[in-house]
XYZ file of C-alpha atoms in Angstrom:
713
model
C -44.508 -6.898 -5.376
C -40.850 -7.915 -4.966
C -40.574 -5.727 -1.883
C -43.497 -7.580 -0.284
C -41.944 -10.960 -1.087
C -38.631 -9.929 0.471
C -40.359 -8.556 3.551
C -42.255 -11.808 3.971
C -39.023 -13.748 3.602
C -37.290 -11.567 6.190
C -40.055 -12.281 8.671
C -40.005 -16.035 8.031
C -36.239 -16.388 8.393
C -36.198 -14.346 11.575
C -38.877 -16.484 13.180
C -38.632 -19.992 11.841
C -37.172 -22.762 9.706
C -38.117 -24.702 6.659
C -41.026 -27.019 7.433
C -39.588 -29.663 5.114
C -35.943 -29.852 6.289
C -35.860 -28.271 9.744
C -32.942 -26.119 8.478
C -32.950 -22.393 7.792
C -34.430 -21.390 4.448
C -31.941 -20.245 1.806
C -31.568 -16.480 1.484
C -33.158 -14.693 -1.455
C -31.057 -14.119 -4.546
C -30.297 -10.540 -5.427
C -31.653 -9.298 -8.737
C -28.794 -8.004 -10.908
C -29.179 -4.719 -12.766
C -25.929 -4.727 -14.760
C -24.212 -1.475 -15.675
C -21.340 -1.609 -18.182
C -18.856 1.240 -18.477
C -15.749 1.820 -20.542
C -12.525 2.770 -18.784
C -9.685 3.649 -21.128
C -10.797 1.090 -23.693
C -11.764 -1.655 -21.211
C -15.390 -2.675 -20.675
C -16.261 -3.263 -17.010
C -19.624 -4.610 -15.865
C -21.009 -3.930 -12.412
C -23.849 -6.414 -11.935
C -25.229 -4.854 -8.756
C -24.727 -1.109 -9.240
C -28.320 -0.487 -8.136
C -27.426 -1.477 -4.557
C -25.476 1.771 -4.196
C -28.747 3.689 -3.931
C -29.561 1.843 -0.695
C -33.195 1.942 -1.745
C -35.886 0.056 0.164
C -35.455 -3.096 -1.920
C -31.696 -3.173 -1.253
C -32.082 -2.557 2.492
C -34.680 -5.312 2.762
C -32.373 -7.684 0.870
C -29.446 -6.807 3.166
C -31.580 -7.437 6.235
C -32.836 -10.709 4.792
C -29.248 -11.816 4.206
C -28.407 -10.851 7.784
C -31.409 -12.797 9.070
C -30.278 -15.858 7.084
C -26.767 -15.547 8.536
C -28.154 -15.143 12.049
C -30.361 -18.220 11.640
C -27.365 -20.343 10.601
C -24.924 -19.081 13.225
C -27.451 -19.424 16.033
C -27.781 -23.125 15.181
C -24.102 -23.731 15.956
C -24.656 -24.952 19.503
C -21.245 -24.198 21.153
C -21.361 -20.558 20.058
C -23.402 -19.505 23.100
C -20.981 -21.060 25.592
C -18.018 -19.590 23.690
C -19.552 -16.111 23.886
C -20.267 -16.499 27.598
C -16.680 -17.581 28.319
C -15.183 -14.784 26.224
C -17.486 -12.180 27.773
C -16.714 -13.318 31.308
C -12.951 -13.242 30.732
C -12.841 -9.891 28.960
C -15.340 -8.314 31.368
C -12.803 -8.808 34.175
C -10.424 -6.400 32.423
C -10.528 -2.682 32.930
C -9.494 -1.237 29.581
C -7.894 2.195 29.232
C -6.758 3.952 26.059
C -6.209 7.260 24.302
C -4.139 8.880 27.067
C -3.846 12.693 26.925
C -1.643 14.554 29.454
C -2.206 18.169 30.531
C -2.132 20.257 33.683
C -0.801 17.423 35.828
C -3.731 15.218 34.813
C -4.223 12.250 32.508
C -7.394 12.019 30.442
C -8.373 8.735 28.805
C -11.044 6.418 27.479
C -12.121 4.130 30.319
C -14.110 0.902 30.133
C -14.329 -0.463 33.660
C -14.755 -4.198 34.314
C -18.259 -5.282 33.349
C -18.978 -2.120 31.357
C -20.074 -2.217 27.719
C -18.861 1.163 26.428
C -15.969 3.546 27.004
C -16.488 6.515 29.296
C -14.248 9.555 29.835
C -11.874 9.244 32.778
C -9.328 11.473 34.499
C -6.356 10.518 36.696
C -5.167 13.193 39.111
C -3.149 13.147 42.349
C -3.003 9.356 42.312
C -6.747 8.874 41.911
C -9.001 8.194 38.938
C -12.596 9.184 38.398
C -15.183 9.210 35.622
C -15.928 12.582 34.062
C -18.529 11.399 31.566
C -20.373 8.119 32.120
C -21.481 7.023 28.665
C -23.927 4.409 29.965
C -25.762 7.179 31.819
C -25.466 9.437 28.779
C -27.091 6.807 26.553
C -29.844 6.159 29.087
C -30.599 9.887 29.094
C -30.849 9.776 25.292
C -33.396 7.004 24.994
C -30.891 4.139 24.919
C -29.456 5.101 21.499
C -25.870 3.829 21.136
C -23.358 6.660 21.542
C -19.561 6.699 21.576
C -16.769 9.105 22.457
C -14.805 9.592 19.230
C -12.044 11.896 20.481
C -10.977 14.146 23.347
C -8.707 17.171 23.756
C -8.104 19.068 26.991
C -7.090 22.672 27.496
C -3.420 23.242 28.279
C -4.063 23.653 32.019
C -6.312 20.592 32.160
C -9.265 22.632 33.482
C -11.538 21.996 30.481
C -11.890 19.182 27.985
C -13.489 19.088 24.534
C -15.132 15.766 23.676
C -16.473 14.493 20.335
C -19.570 12.292 20.726
C -21.502 10.505 17.962
C -24.523 8.221 17.700
C -24.988 4.802 16.139
C -21.418 4.279 14.970
C -21.772 7.186 12.535
C -18.593 9.037 13.656
C -20.530 12.270 12.998
C -19.283 13.904 16.175
C -20.750 16.821 18.030
C -18.343 18.711 20.287
C -19.167 19.387 23.937
C -16.880 21.094 26.459
C -16.835 19.861 30.054
C -15.513 21.450 33.226
C -12.984 18.945 34.580
C -13.444 19.809 38.259
C -17.212 19.244 38.247
C -17.795 17.070 35.168
C -20.487 19.539 34.091
C -21.072 20.355 30.392
C -20.340 24.073 29.989
C -20.554 24.568 26.197
C -22.029 22.804 23.199
C -22.935 20.509 21.675
C -21.806 21.830 18.301
C -22.400 19.530 15.345
C -20.229 18.542 12.352
C -17.044 18.185 14.436
C -15.969 14.801 13.115
C -12.218 15.501 13.296
C -10.101 15.619 16.439
C -8.103 18.609 15.158
C -8.824 20.773 18.225
C -6.434 23.398 19.589
C -7.098 25.469 22.700
C -6.063 29.052 23.320
C -3.361 29.524 25.950
C -5.871 30.631 28.606
C -8.479 27.969 27.757
C -11.177 30.517 26.934
C -11.603 29.474 23.279
C -10.588 26.842 20.775
C -10.220 26.056 17.086
C -11.650 22.894 15.548
C -12.258 21.314 12.146
C -15.883 21.507 11.039
C -17.581 19.828 8.093
C -19.842 21.755 5.756
C -23.635 21.426 6.164
C -24.847 18.313 4.369
C -28.295 18.615 2.839
C -30.599 16.693 0.506
C -28.967 18.248 -2.560
C -25.444 17.320 -1.444
C -23.573 14.507 -3.133
C -22.206 11.721 -0.899
C -18.668 12.722 -1.870
C -19.264 16.282 -0.578
C -19.427 15.078 3.024
C -15.776 15.644 3.933
C -14.850 18.289 1.358
C -14.338 22.014 2.015
C -13.965 21.474 5.742
C -13.217 24.681 7.618
C -11.232 25.607 10.701
C -13.726 27.255 13.056
C -13.050 29.583 15.973
C -15.293 29.082 19.029
C -15.312 31.252 22.164
C -17.573 28.695 23.943
C -20.323 31.322 24.060
C -21.242 32.370 20.533
C -21.842 30.283 17.438
C -18.516 29.034 15.977
C -17.155 31.044 13.056
C -15.137 29.718 10.115
C -11.750 31.452 9.856
C -9.711 29.224 7.571
C -10.405 26.870 4.669
C -10.454 26.446 0.919
C -13.825 28.197 0.634
C -12.550 31.272 2.520
C -10.219 34.032 1.275
C -6.888 34.977 2.773
C -5.465 31.655 3.893
C -2.998 29.211 2.400
C -5.545 26.355 2.353
C -6.933 26.361 -1.198
C -7.568 22.682 -1.943
C -11.153 21.620 -1.041
C -9.782 18.230 0.032
C -7.217 19.758 2.415
C -7.829 20.484 6.092
C -5.977 23.141 8.056
C -5.052 22.124 11.598
C -4.056 25.091 13.765
C -1.755 24.727 16.781
C -0.539 27.377 19.198
C 3.158 27.304 20.013
C 3.296 26.647 23.789
C 3.549 29.868 25.803
C 4.168 32.012 22.708
C 2.117 34.037 20.242
C 3.089 32.143 17.069
C 0.847 29.628 15.328
C 1.684 26.488 13.428
C -0.640 25.505 10.566
C -0.625 21.958 9.229
C -2.222 21.161 5.869
C -3.497 17.580 5.651
C -5.037 16.063 2.523
C -7.264 13.037 2.964
C -5.424 9.983 4.263
C -2.069 11.197 2.978
C 0.348 10.790 5.902
C 2.512 13.779 4.948
C 1.792 17.341 6.090
C 2.717 20.751 4.786
C 3.500 23.450 7.342
C 3.399 27.212 7.838
C 4.316 29.621 10.619
C 1.613 32.178 11.366
C 1.918 35.588 13.014
C 0.607 37.775 14.399
C -1.631 35.196 16.066
C -5.040 36.620 15.314
C -6.769 34.015 13.130
C -10.133 35.086 14.542
C -9.943 38.178 12.375
C -8.314 36.249 9.528
C -5.296 38.592 9.701
C -2.366 36.230 9.736
C 0.818 36.265 7.694
C 1.615 32.679 6.743
C 5.243 31.717 6.079
C 5.849 28.282 4.507
C 8.013 25.819 6.396
C 7.605 22.529 4.540
C 5.826 21.043 1.505
C 4.322 17.569 1.152
C 7.484 16.533 -0.677
C 9.472 17.026 2.528
C 7.899 13.840 3.890
C 6.900 15.164 7.321
C 4.416 12.868 9.070
C 4.448 14.062 12.686
C 5.015 17.369 14.463
C 5.722 18.168 18.121
C 6.986 21.372 19.745
C 7.824 23.242 22.912
C 8.360 26.987 23.317
C 11.797 26.914 21.649
C 11.882 24.005 19.191
C 9.825 22.341 16.481
C 10.464 18.587 16.144
C 9.668 17.001 12.784
C 9.432 13.297 11.960
C 10.176 12.730 8.264
C 10.868 9.941 5.781
C 12.691 12.151 3.268
C 16.042 10.434 2.608
C 15.138 8.195 5.560
C 12.924 5.210 4.638
C 12.644 4.261 8.322
C 12.267 7.888 9.413
C 14.415 10.416 11.219
C 13.690 13.368 13.500
C 14.710 16.952 12.811
C 14.758 19.939 15.163
C 14.530 23.600 14.172
C 13.925 26.788 16.161
C 10.407 28.161 16.472
C 9.889 30.529 13.544
C 12.766 28.940 11.652
C 13.092 27.185 8.311
C 13.999 23.690 7.184
C 17.396 25.017 6.191
C 18.067 25.520 9.921
C 16.952 21.996 10.863
C 19.370 19.654 12.597
C 19.020 15.865 12.639
C 18.680 14.673 16.231
C 17.584 11.075 15.563
C 19.356 9.926 12.377
C 17.963 7.338 9.949
C 18.932 3.724 10.529
C 18.389 0.505 8.589
C 17.900 -1.366 11.868
C 15.511 1.058 13.566
C 12.037 2.319 12.702
C 11.060 5.653 14.264
C 7.360 5.419 15.168
C 6.372 8.436 17.246
C 7.438 11.345 19.437
C 6.043 13.422 22.310
C 7.444 16.507 24.069
C 7.860 16.772 27.839
C 9.473 19.464 29.966
C 12.731 17.485 30.128
C 12.982 16.654 26.415
C 11.616 14.621 23.534
C 10.546 10.986 24.030
C 10.678 8.797 20.930
C 9.217 5.336 20.361
C 11.183 3.169 17.919
C 11.052 -0.441 16.685
C 13.924 -2.832 16.312
C 12.469 -5.830 14.575
C 8.861 -6.090 15.732
C 9.518 -4.939 19.316
C 9.517 -1.420 20.758
C 12.287 0.620 22.343
C 12.109 4.048 23.999
C 14.603 6.867 23.400
C 14.937 10.261 25.082
C 16.447 13.389 23.523
C 17.087 15.538 26.590
C 17.116 19.327 26.664
C 20.913 19.270 26.798
C 21.015 17.485 23.424
C 21.883 13.968 24.599
C 20.168 10.832 23.278
C 19.734 7.881 25.632
C 17.830 4.601 25.518
C 15.384 3.834 28.327
C 14.930 0.142 29.150
C 11.242 -0.781 28.996
C 9.570 -2.908 31.688
C 7.853 -5.133 29.060
C 9.274 -6.820 25.950
C 6.514 -5.874 23.556
C 4.851 -2.904 21.867
C 4.464 0.732 22.808
C 0.794 1.219 21.986
C 0.608 4.825 23.161
C 3.035 7.502 24.317
C 1.893 10.669 26.098
C 3.566 13.658 27.742
C 2.806 17.164 28.970
C 5.054 19.899 27.573
C 5.118 21.508 31.055
C 5.817 18.344 33.076
C 8.875 16.034 33.067
C 8.580 12.376 32.094
C 6.248 10.408 29.863
C 3.431 7.867 30.103
C 3.918 4.652 28.145
C 1.214 2.111 27.275
C 2.799 -1.330 26.798
C 1.622 -4.818 25.916
C 2.704 -7.988 24.111
C 1.095 -10.915 22.330
C 0.445 -12.621 25.661
C 1.051 -9.692 28.036
C -2.016 -7.545 28.841
C -1.883 -3.782 28.461
C -0.471 -1.711 31.312
C 0.423 1.962 31.691
C 3.733 3.162 33.142
C 4.981 6.630 34.040
C 8.697 7.281 33.490
C 10.345 9.517 36.075
C 13.536 11.017 34.564
C 14.840 12.115 37.974
C 14.805 8.538 39.314
C 15.336 6.951 35.879
C 12.591 4.497 36.731
C 9.084 3.460 35.692
C 6.081 3.402 38.017
C 3.009 1.330 37.223
C -0.073 3.536 37.024
C -3.219 2.118 38.695
C -5.314 2.515 35.546
C -5.527 -1.025 34.173
C -7.343 -3.927 35.823
C -6.392 -7.492 34.879
C -8.004 -10.784 35.837
C -6.015 -13.902 36.689
C -4.264 -15.031 33.535
C -1.791 -17.832 32.781
C 0.448 -16.620 29.927
C 2.561 -19.793 30.016
C -0.381 -21.724 28.575
C 0.202 -19.903 25.280
C 3.160 -19.747 22.907
C 4.290 -16.928 20.608
C 6.350 -17.777 17.521
C 8.098 -15.078 15.462
C 8.534 -16.383 11.900
C 9.334 -15.050 8.426
C 7.644 -15.782 5.127
C 9.483 -15.302 1.849
C 7.457 -13.405 -0.762
C 7.700 -14.235 -4.446
C 10.184 -11.379 -4.973
C 12.369 -12.573 -2.081
C 11.182 -10.032 0.497
C 11.074 -11.277 4.085
C 7.614 -10.855 5.604
C 7.367 -10.861 9.433
C 4.814 -13.390 10.680
C 3.710 -13.969 14.284
C 1.721 -16.971 15.544
C -0.067 -17.248 18.890
C -1.272 -20.688 19.874
C -1.180 -23.222 22.712
C 2.084 -24.068 24.399
C 3.548 -27.403 23.361
C 4.392 -29.199 20.149
C 3.396 -27.632 16.840
C 0.560 -29.440 15.104
C -2.020 -28.464 12.461
C -4.885 -26.477 13.959
C -7.691 -24.253 12.823
C -6.104 -20.849 12.321
C -7.099 -17.267 11.495
C -4.470 -15.412 9.447
C -4.938 -11.636 9.742
C -3.296 -8.825 7.752
C -3.985 -5.192 6.842
C -1.439 -3.383 4.672
C -2.577 0.183 3.927
C -1.991 3.867 4.791
C 1.436 3.049 6.220
C -0.380 1.962 9.387
C 1.670 -0.264 11.655
C -0.106 -3.409 12.800
C 2.257 -5.118 15.220
C 1.357 -7.975 17.579
C -0.627 -6.836 20.617
C -2.586 -8.388 23.464
C -6.019 -9.424 22.211
C -8.462 -9.887 25.089
C -10.242 -12.534 23.037
C -7.104 -14.536 22.201
C -7.241 -17.001 25.135
C -10.850 -17.945 24.374
C -10.086 -18.502 20.673
C -6.961 -20.563 21.361
C -8.713 -22.611 24.044
C -11.527 -23.349 21.580
C -9.039 -24.681 19.018
C -8.210 -21.617 16.873
C -4.648 -20.306 16.651
C -4.022 -16.698 15.587
C -1.447 -15.501 13.038
C -0.553 -11.929 12.052
C 1.185 -11.258 8.726
C 3.022 -7.931 8.365
C 2.248 -7.356 4.683
C 3.596 -4.492 2.586
C 1.459 -1.373 2.410
C 1.691 -0.941 6.177
C 4.308 1.111 7.991
C 5.882 -1.622 10.097
C 9.233 -1.463 8.297
C 9.173 2.168 7.187
C 8.223 4.285 4.190
C 9.683 1.911 1.596
C 7.530 -0.874 3.064
C 4.448 1.319 2.725
C 5.174 2.281 -0.872
C 5.893 -1.351 -1.815
C 2.212 -2.131 -1.177
C 0.685 0.932 -2.826
C -0.540 1.829 -6.316
C 0.799 -0.511 -8.994
C 2.585 -2.475 -6.251
C -0.604 -3.115 -4.260
C -0.642 -6.828 -5.302
C 2.322 -7.268 -2.944
C -0.125 -6.790 -0.077
C -2.233 -9.864 -0.810
C 0.650 -11.889 -2.217
C 2.580 -11.333 1.011
C -0.459 -12.750 2.830
C -0.430 -15.712 0.442
C 3.255 -16.252 1.259
C 2.401 -16.205 4.968
C -0.333 -18.792 4.393
C 2.070 -21.038 2.504
C 4.657 -20.706 5.287
C 2.158 -21.623 8.007
C 1.131 -24.697 6.031
C 4.722 -25.710 5.237
C 5.782 -25.407 8.890
C 2.906 -27.559 10.097
C 0.876 -24.923 11.948
C -2.216 -25.490 9.807
C -3.515 -26.889 6.491
C -5.625 -25.398 3.672
C -8.645 -27.203 5.141
C -8.037 -25.494 8.503
C -6.947 -21.999 7.442
C -9.113 -18.854 7.425
C -7.916 -15.483 6.142
C -9.296 -12.310 7.740
C -9.097 -8.606 6.917
C -10.839 -5.432 8.087
C -11.626 -2.192 6.231
C -8.716 -1.585 3.805
C -7.631 -5.090 4.802
C -10.670 -6.214 2.803
C -8.577 -5.730 -0.333
C -6.003 -8.126 1.081
C -8.418 -10.839 2.188
C -10.622 -10.654 -0.895
C -7.832 -10.729 -3.432
C -5.873 -13.432 -1.592
C -9.020 -15.576 -1.542
C -9.824 -14.965 -5.221
C -6.231 -15.404 -6.405
C -5.478 -18.513 -4.332
C -8.819 -20.031 -3.261
C -7.092 -23.397 -2.801
C -5.189 -22.096 0.251
C -8.174 -21.252 2.449
C -11.198 -22.990 3.902
C -12.811 -19.655 4.746
C -12.451 -15.889 4.382
C -13.708 -13.172 6.725
C -14.176 -9.719 5.240
C -14.996 -7.207 7.985
C -16.443 -3.885 6.732
C -14.039 -4.375 3.859
C -13.043 -2.342 0.808
C -13.983 -4.913 -1.831
C -15.293 -2.696 -4.639
C -12.391 -0.326 -5.237
C -13.575 0.825 -8.662
C -16.485 2.476 -6.851
C -14.630 3.543 -3.691
C -14.319 7.209 -4.613
C -18.114 7.537 -4.925
C -18.505 6.959 -1.166
C -18.488 9.850 1.355
C -14.921 9.059 2.415
C -13.852 8.250 -1.155
C -12.181 11.505 -2.262
C -10.040 11.565 0.875
C -8.727 8.093 0.023
C -7.619 8.893 -3.527
C -4.028 9.673 -2.389
C -3.801 6.152 -0.943
C -5.488 4.086 -3.653
C -5.796 6.211 -6.811
C -8.641 7.350 -9.041
C -10.486 5.756 -11.960
C -10.116 9.033 -13.870
C -6.426 8.266 -14.409
C -5.325 5.360 -16.692
C -2.798 3.948 -14.218
C -5.126 4.615 -11.302
C -7.914 2.697 -13.020
C -5.585 -0.212 -13.739
C -4.452 -0.310 -10.098
C -7.991 -0.084 -8.713
C -9.262 -2.776 -11.069
C -6.547 -5.101 -9.792
C -7.594 -4.342 -6.188
C -11.327 -4.792 -6.864
C -12.410 -8.088 -5.307
C -15.832 -8.166 -6.953
C -14.355 -7.873 -10.440
C -12.232 -10.973 -9.744
C -15.086 -13.275 -8.716
C -15.445 -15.717 -11.612
C -18.232 -18.201 -12.259
C -17.241 -21.846 -11.925
C -14.472 -21.246 -9.366
C -15.057 -22.629 -5.888
C -14.022 -19.936 -3.452
C -13.626 -20.293 0.306
C -16.721 -19.839 2.436
C -17.201 -16.131 3.161
C -18.359 -14.240 6.224
C -18.920 -10.607 5.194
C -19.728 -7.973 7.813
C -21.123 -4.468 7.340
C -22.559 -1.557 9.333
C -25.668 0.183 8.070
C -24.374 3.571 9.323
C -20.855 3.130 7.926
C -19.662 6.265 6.119
C -16.123 4.936 5.578
C -17.028 1.723 3.731
C -20.652 1.666 2.623
C -22.618 -1.520 3.437
C -23.441 -2.009 -0.245
C -19.815 -2.952 -0.975
C -20.036 -6.182 1.022
C -23.590 -6.740 -0.205
C -22.368 -6.684 -3.806
C -19.670 -9.239 -2.975
C -22.180 -11.532 -1.268
C -24.502 -11.324 -4.275
C -21.668 -12.114 -6.709
C -20.471 -15.097 -4.687
C -24.015 -16.434 -4.392
C -24.309 -16.446 -8.182
C -21.629 -19.136 -8.317
C -23.021 -22.655 -8.796
C -22.446 -24.853 -5.742
C -20.821 -22.016 -3.838
C -19.693 -22.585 -0.293
C -21.652 -20.764 2.432
C -21.790 -16.988 2.084
C -22.960 -15.108 5.172
C -23.651 -11.374 5.069
C -23.806 -9.991 8.615
C -25.268 -6.479 9.009
C -25.074 -4.305 12.123
C -28.184 -2.162 11.827
C -27.297 0.380 14.553
C -23.572 0.594 13.974
C -21.030 1.855 11.483
C -17.402 1.044 10.767
C -16.818 -0.340 14.252
C -15.054 2.589 15.903
C -16.705 3.217 19.250
C -18.826 0.058 19.060
C -20.060 -1.384 22.328
C -18.081 -4.254 23.825
C -21.115 -6.547 23.598
C -21.512 -5.753 19.887
C -17.906 -6.609 19.102
C -17.934 -9.762 21.219
C -21.073 -11.045 19.540
C -19.282 -10.574 16.226
C -16.209 -12.411 17.529
C -18.375 -15.320 18.664
C -19.874 -15.464 15.166
C -16.369 -15.475 13.678
C -15.279 -18.350 15.929
C -18.441 -20.317 15.111
C -18.011 -19.710 11.384
C -14.331 -20.727 11.419
C -14.822 -23.927 13.402
C -17.858 -24.829 11.300
C -15.967 -24.361 8.045
C -12.834 -26.135 9.277
C -14.877 -29.208 10.183
C -14.948 -29.217 13.988
C -17.671 -31.836 14.638
C -19.354 -30.079 17.566
C -19.535 -26.786 15.644
C -21.728 -27.915 12.762
C -25.143 -26.173 12.574
C -28.051 -28.182 13.909
């Protein structure tokens, strides 16, 4: 009976309004089915545990909540014009990303002006062309949304392996294309969700990471466990050669993946063990190089404790980026086949410099570093000299690519008000050339102002804070404060194609560099992890207080926003200091951390967040859990909660639980639960899908901050 009532409600909200008020009907209340469990002597109640089953009743309720949200947002009249303006501006850009260099070619994700999805492009001999048109691909597959998840070319650039998935699922299948013709020559092969592909020297075969078959009897948490390294000759069915479930290899942990890499132009192999989201790797040399027959002698190089987070190599040298005894990282070099005892430091640690990444070219190693929040480029040449290369843009290196057999490097650069462009550095001329990859519309950067500030956290730490708004005098405005703070991921200011439309509509943008990220090195990451995770949201609170104190905004005009693991930050900042914010936006957010490890991606995230099976881990996760900190009688900010029905990283029931808890509160402010029914976590989403979401965010913010024209009809 309840299912019929909910279905009837869903239909009525989607098609009409209340006959009495002319306003959208209120959404249905969720029915709690409380489950109480004891964790190390503490009783914890989960009022909406039943939602985790995603049964028919739960799905109908989610869709009804989405329909309610849609009915409200669609009655905010300026939203349509905002979306049209944003779409028109961003559609004039040609967006390129994910550069991969090989065989004198550049491969990349390409979204041409006016296109909705990224295709696969190649740049060769001064010209670019599309290898795989995803709009045509989707049309040939009945219009189902598809996305390119990853790409990896053979060493000579003649073939390219591409991971493609449907509906935002990130469940990639691998297909190999001939670069000269664009024709698919092998595949698709399913369960290739990782981009850990390595080609043989002659391009006749490859190794890739493959998930285990997932059947009706499998548990959700089995999805990414016991992954194997498969060998594929592009003709026969792939064959597993390495993994925890197989004998003879050093990978024994079911949560560890083994990424194989051939040493360029040599017979040795490098094996990297990676566990979940842990940034560190452990390493082995392998020889003779016959992993197809599982006859390899593996010699250890480094353990997780050695702090190695990135690996590059040429035919003579292995370059290791590590945070051991170097909180802001250093780079070591050792001979191929050698040991850590033979390693020499080529880029030493520095308190004023953060080492971010490295790529190998024929003329040496190129290294991206940060000084403050802005990027610099270094080069360690083959003769052992380190030099700094002046960049053409004062901003951020978003991507760095090189071919081990070609001199020079390709640099992707942008800034808070400087659109992305790609440059090729020529070491012979010591000069950059602009690559004709990016297309920009007319843009007036002087209309906007960038302010680099600092907030002081409660323990005295200085938190970098960047504000983008209109040029001119500072005055209180509606503002979105964004932060992330997890996995050691760096989240520096960048050019947001939607920024001009938001600022022109009256919304300034602020980015808070909270602890837990990697912006200031390994110590910064660890200071927002485990028992210190509260620093993440309290740093965001400090940023909010600074913005208010300096006159950029007020509590009645301020919205806090977080995505994915940033959901911890936004949810706990809003529940700990609800007085600071008019609204909160939780995008596909981790808000139910006590239940995180029950999700498909949960076990892989235990190294980052902890486990409820450990007393300290439980204590940490309870403190991070947003839902457990929603209390009756407290007026929280208005919430916009987004979710994707196909999301395997953060299940849609997490946000649904939060919406249900908030709606239990008497006289709660608006709570909107927005569900993408043919999408997942957002990676690979169509441009139109993301822009519709951004228009909803703008409408929600201006509604909740009191802009008169933005109130729902």
